Structures are given as structure tokens and as C-alpha cells.
Coordinates of C-alpha atoms in Angstrom, one line a residue:
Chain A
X1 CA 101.2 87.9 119.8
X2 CA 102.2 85.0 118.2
X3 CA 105.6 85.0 116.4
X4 CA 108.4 82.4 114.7
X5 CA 111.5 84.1 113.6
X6 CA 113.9 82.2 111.3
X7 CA 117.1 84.2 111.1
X8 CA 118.4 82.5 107.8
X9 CA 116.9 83.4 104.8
X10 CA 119.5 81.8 102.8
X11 CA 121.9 79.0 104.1
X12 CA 124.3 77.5 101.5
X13 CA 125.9 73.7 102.4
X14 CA 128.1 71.3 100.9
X15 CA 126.8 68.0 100.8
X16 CA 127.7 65.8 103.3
X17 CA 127.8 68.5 105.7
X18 CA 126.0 69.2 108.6
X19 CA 123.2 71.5 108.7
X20 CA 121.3 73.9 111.9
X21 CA 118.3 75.6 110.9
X22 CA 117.4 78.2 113.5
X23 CA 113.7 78.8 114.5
X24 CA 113.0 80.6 117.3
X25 CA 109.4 81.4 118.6
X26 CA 107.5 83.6 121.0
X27 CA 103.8 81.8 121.8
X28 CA 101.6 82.9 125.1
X29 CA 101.9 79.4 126.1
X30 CA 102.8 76.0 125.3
X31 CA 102.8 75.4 121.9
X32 CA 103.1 73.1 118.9
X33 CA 106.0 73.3 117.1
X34 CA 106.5 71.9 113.1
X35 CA 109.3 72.0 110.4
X36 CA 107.9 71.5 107.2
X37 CA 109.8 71.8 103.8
X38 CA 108.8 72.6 100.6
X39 CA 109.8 72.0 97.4
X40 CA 109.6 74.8 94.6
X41 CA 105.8 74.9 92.7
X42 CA 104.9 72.1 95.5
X43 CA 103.1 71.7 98.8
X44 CA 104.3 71.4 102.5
X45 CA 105.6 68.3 103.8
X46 CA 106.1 67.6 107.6
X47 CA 109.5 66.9 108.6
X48 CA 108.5 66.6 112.4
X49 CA 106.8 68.0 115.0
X50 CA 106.7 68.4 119.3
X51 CA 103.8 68.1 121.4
X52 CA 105.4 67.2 124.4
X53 CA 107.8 64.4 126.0
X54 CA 111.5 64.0 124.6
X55 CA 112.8 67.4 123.8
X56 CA 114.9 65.9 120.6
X57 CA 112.3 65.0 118.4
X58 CA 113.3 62.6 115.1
X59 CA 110.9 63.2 111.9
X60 CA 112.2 61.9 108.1
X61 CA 115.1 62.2 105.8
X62 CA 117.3 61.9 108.6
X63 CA 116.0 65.4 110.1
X64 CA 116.0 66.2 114.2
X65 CA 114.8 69.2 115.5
X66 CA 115.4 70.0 119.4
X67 CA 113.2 71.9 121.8
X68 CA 114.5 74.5 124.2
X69 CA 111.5 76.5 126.0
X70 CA 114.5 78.4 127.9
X71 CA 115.7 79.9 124.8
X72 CA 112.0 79.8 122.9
X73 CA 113.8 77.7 120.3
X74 CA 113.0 74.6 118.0
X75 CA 116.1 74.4 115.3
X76 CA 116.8 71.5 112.8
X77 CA 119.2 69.7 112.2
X78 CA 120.8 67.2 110.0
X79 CA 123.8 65.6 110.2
X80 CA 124.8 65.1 106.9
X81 CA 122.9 67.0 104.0
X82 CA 122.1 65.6 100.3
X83 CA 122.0 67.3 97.2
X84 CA 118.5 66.7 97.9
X85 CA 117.8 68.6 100.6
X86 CA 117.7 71.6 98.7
X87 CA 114.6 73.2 99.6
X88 CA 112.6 76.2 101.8
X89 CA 112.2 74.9 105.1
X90 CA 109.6 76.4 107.3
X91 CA 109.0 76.3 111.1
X92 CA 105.7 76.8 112.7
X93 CA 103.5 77.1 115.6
X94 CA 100.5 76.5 116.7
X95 CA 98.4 76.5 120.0
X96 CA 97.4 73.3 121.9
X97 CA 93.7 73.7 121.7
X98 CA 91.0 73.2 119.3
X99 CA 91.4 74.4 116.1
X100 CA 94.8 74.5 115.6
X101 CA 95.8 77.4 112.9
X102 CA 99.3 77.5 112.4
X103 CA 101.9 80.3 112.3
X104 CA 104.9 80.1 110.0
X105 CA 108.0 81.6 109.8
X106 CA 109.7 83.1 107.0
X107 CA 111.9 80.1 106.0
X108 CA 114.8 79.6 104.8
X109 CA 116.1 78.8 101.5
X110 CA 119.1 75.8 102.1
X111 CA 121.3 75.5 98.9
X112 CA 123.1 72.3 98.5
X113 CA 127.0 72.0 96.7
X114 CA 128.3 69.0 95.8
Chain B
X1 CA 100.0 59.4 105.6
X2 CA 97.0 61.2 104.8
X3 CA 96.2 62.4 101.4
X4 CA 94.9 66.0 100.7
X5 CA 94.5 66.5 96.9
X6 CA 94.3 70.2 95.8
X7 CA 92.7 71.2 92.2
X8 CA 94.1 72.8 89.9
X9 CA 97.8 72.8 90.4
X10 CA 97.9 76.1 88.4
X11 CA 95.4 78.2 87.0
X12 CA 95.3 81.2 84.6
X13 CA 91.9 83.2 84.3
X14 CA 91.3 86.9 83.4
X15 CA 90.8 90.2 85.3
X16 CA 87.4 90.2 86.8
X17 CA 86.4 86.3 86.6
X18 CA 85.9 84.2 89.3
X19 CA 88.0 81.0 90.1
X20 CA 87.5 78.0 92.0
X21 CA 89.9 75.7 93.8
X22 CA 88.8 72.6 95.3
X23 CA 90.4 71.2 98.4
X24 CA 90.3 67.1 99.3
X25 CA 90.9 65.0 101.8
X26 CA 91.1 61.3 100.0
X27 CA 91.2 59.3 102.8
X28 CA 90.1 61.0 105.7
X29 CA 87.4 63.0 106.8
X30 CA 88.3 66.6 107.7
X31 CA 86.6 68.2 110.6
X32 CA 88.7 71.5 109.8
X33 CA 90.5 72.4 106.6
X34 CA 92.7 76.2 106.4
X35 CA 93.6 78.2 103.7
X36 CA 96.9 79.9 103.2
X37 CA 98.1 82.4 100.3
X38 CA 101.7 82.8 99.8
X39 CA 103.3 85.7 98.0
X40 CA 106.9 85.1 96.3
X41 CA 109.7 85.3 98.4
X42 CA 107.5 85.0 101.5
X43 CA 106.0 82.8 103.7
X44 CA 102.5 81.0 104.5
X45 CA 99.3 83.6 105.7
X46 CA 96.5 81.9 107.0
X47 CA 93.6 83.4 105.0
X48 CA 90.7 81.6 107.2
X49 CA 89.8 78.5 108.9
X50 CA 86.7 76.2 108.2
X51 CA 85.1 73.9 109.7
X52 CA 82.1 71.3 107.9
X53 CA 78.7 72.3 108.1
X54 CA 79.3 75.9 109.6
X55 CA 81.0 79.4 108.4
X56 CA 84.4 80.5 107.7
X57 CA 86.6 82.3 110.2
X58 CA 88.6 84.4 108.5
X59 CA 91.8 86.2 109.2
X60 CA 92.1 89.9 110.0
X61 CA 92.7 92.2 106.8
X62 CA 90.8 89.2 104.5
X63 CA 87.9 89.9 102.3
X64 CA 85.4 87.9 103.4
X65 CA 83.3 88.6 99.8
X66 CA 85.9 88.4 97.8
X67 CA 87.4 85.0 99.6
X68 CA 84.4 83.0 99.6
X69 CA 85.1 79.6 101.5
X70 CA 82.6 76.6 101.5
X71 CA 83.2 73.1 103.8
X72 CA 80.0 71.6 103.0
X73 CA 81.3 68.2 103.2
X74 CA 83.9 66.5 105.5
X75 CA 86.1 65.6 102.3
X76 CA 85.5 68.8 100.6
X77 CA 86.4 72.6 100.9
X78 CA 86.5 75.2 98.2
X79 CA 88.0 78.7 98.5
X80 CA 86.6 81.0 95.4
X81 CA 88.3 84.3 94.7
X82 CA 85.5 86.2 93.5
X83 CA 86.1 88.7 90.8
X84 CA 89.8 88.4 90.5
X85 CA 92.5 91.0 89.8
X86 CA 95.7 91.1 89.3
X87 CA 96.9 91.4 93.0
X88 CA 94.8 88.2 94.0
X89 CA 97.5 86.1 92.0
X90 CA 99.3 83.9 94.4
X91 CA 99.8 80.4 95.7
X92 CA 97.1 79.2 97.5
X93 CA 97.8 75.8 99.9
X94 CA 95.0 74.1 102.1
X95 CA 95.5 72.2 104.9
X96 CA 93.4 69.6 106.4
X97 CA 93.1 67.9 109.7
X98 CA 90.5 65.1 111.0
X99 CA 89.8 66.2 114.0
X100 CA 91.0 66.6 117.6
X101 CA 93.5 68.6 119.1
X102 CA 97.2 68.1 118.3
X103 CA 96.7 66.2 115.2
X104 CA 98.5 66.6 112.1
X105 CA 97.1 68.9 109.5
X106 CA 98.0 67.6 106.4
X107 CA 98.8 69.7 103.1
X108 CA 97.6 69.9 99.7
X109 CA 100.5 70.4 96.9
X110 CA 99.2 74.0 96.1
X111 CA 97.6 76.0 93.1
X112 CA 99.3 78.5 91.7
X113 CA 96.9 81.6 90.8
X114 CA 97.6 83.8 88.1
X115 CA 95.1 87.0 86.7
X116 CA 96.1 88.6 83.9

């Protein structure tokens, strides 16, 4: 079955710090992989995404996220976080062919202090 | 990027009614749009996936009566919750996507349900 864990349900920076988000998956096959965040009362924004190619994709806002298929991982990063960056960040999956549904994780709730 | 525009952003309506939310895609054409329901504290369930012109597929453990899902047009789907209680109240996000595999499917800001 298709799975993402995120580990962190809570992760609490101070700004200017750097920041991991862990996301680790387990998928049949080769999948999709998206970070999105979301803003409180708001939608989901994509922050990047892997299809295949370089494993260390770049998306916006300064965010990385790297793929690992050895360790079923796709984590973010961000070298230096703003105030805002606070947020619920989600990771999801999704399968290569048509249709395209997406699983999510739980995300995780990153708290900025200055 | 492309635009999906979700109405209302928040709705209020009481136990029993039935409530309408509208998803668009403004400058796209959307070959498949998804539903998702979000409880507090937790995250995204897809609730079913639709594709223009044809029915619904809907998730295991969703009410297909009571989640009634029309794509009728390829800028326009619309998820009704049919007589609505209390437990129904969530937030309820589309997505849409224009077509082919491995595209981006694109959000819509959410409408926050509430039956009272």
C-alpha cells in the first residue's frame, strides 16, 4: 500500500536557521514525489516536486528537497528559514501513470522564532 | 502558474441542507479535478477523482450519495454534500490538472464547511 510518513509533527526554528523536513515514503514503484505548504484557512502551494533526473530538486522560497530511493526518502530543506516560513508542510506521492491521485503525509507544523 | 478558484471560501448551512462548492480552473482546462477533505489536526484524504464528461471514482469508505461529484465541463467541478450533518463539517480542497501524466495538479485555496 501506498504510504508517506513525516516523523515531525511539530518542528520549532529560529529564524535564520537551517531547516530538514523528513518525509519518507513506501510506493510499489517509482513514484512522484511533492512538498507542498499550506498556510492556515488557505490552500496548497507546490514547493517542488521529482519526476526523475537530478536527485536534488530546487522549487521556491529558497526550498530543496533531495531524493534517496535507497532510503525511500524525499526531505526538505532550507538553508536559512524566515519568519515566514511558518507553515504545515506536507509531502506527497503519487504514481507515474494516468490519473495521478496523490497521497499525503501527515505534515508537519514548522514554528518560526525570531 | 495555473489558477484553480474554489467557491465559497467558507460556508455555514444547517443540519440536513445540502451545500454546494464549485471548483475552477481559470485558465486551463482540466481533464481531471480531485477532491480532498481534511479534518483538523490531520492531513489531506482524497474523497474521489473525476474526470469531464464521465463519473466519479470515489475513494473507499466515501458515500457516493451523499458526496455527489459533477465534472460536466473541463473548467468546472462541483462536489455537493447532500443532506449535511454535523460530521460532514470539514475543509474541503480540489485539485486540478490539464491533462497528461506527471503534470502538476494545481490547488484551489479551500472551503471551509461548517453544519450546525
Amino acid at each position: 500500500a501506498q504510504s508517506v510518513t513525516q516523523p515531525d509533527i511539530h518542528i520549532t526554528v529560529s529564524e535564520g536557521a537551517s531547516l530538514e523536513l523528513r518525509c519518507n515514503y513506501s510506493y510499489g514503484a517509482t513514484p512522484y514525489l511533492f512538498w507542498y505548504v499550506q498556510s492556515p484557512g488557505q490552500g496548497l502551494q507546490l514547493l517542488l516536486k521529482y519526476f526523475s533526473g537530478d536527485t536534488l530538486v530546487q522549487g521556491i522560497k529558497g526550498f530543496e528537497a533531495e531524493f534517496k530511493r535507497s532510503q525511500s526518502s524525499f526531505n526538505l530543506r532550507k538553508p536559512s528559514v524566515h519568519w515566514s516560513d511558518a507553515a504545515e508542510y506536507f509531502c506527497a506521492v503519487g504514481p507515474m501513470e494516468y490519473g495521478n491521485k496523490l497521497v499525503f503525509g501527515a505534515g508537519t507544523i514548522l514554528r518560526v522564532k525570531s | 502558474g495555473a489558477v484553480v478558484s474554489q467557491h465559497p471560501s467558507w460556508v455555514i448551512c444547517k443540519s440536513g441542507t445540502s451545500v454546494k462548492i464549485e471548483c475552477r480552473s481559470l485558465d486551463f482546462q482540466a481533464t481531471t479535478m480531485f477532491w480532498y477533505r481534511q479534518f483538523p489536526k490531520q492531513s489531506l484524504m482524497l474523497m474521489a477523482t473525476s474526470n469531464e464528461g464521465s463519473k466519479a471514482t470515489y475513494e473507499q469508505g466515501v458515500e457516493k450519495d451523499k458526496f455527489l461529484i459533477n465534472h460536466a465541463s473541463l473548467t468546472l467541478s462541483t462536489l455537493t454534500v447532500t443532506s449535511a450533518h454535523p460530521e460532514d463539517s470539514s475543509f474541503y480542497i480540489c485539485s486540478a490538472r490539464e491533462g497528461l501524466v506527471g503534470t502538476e495538479a494545481f490547488f484551489g485555496q479551500g472551503t471551509r464547511l461548517t453544519v450546525v
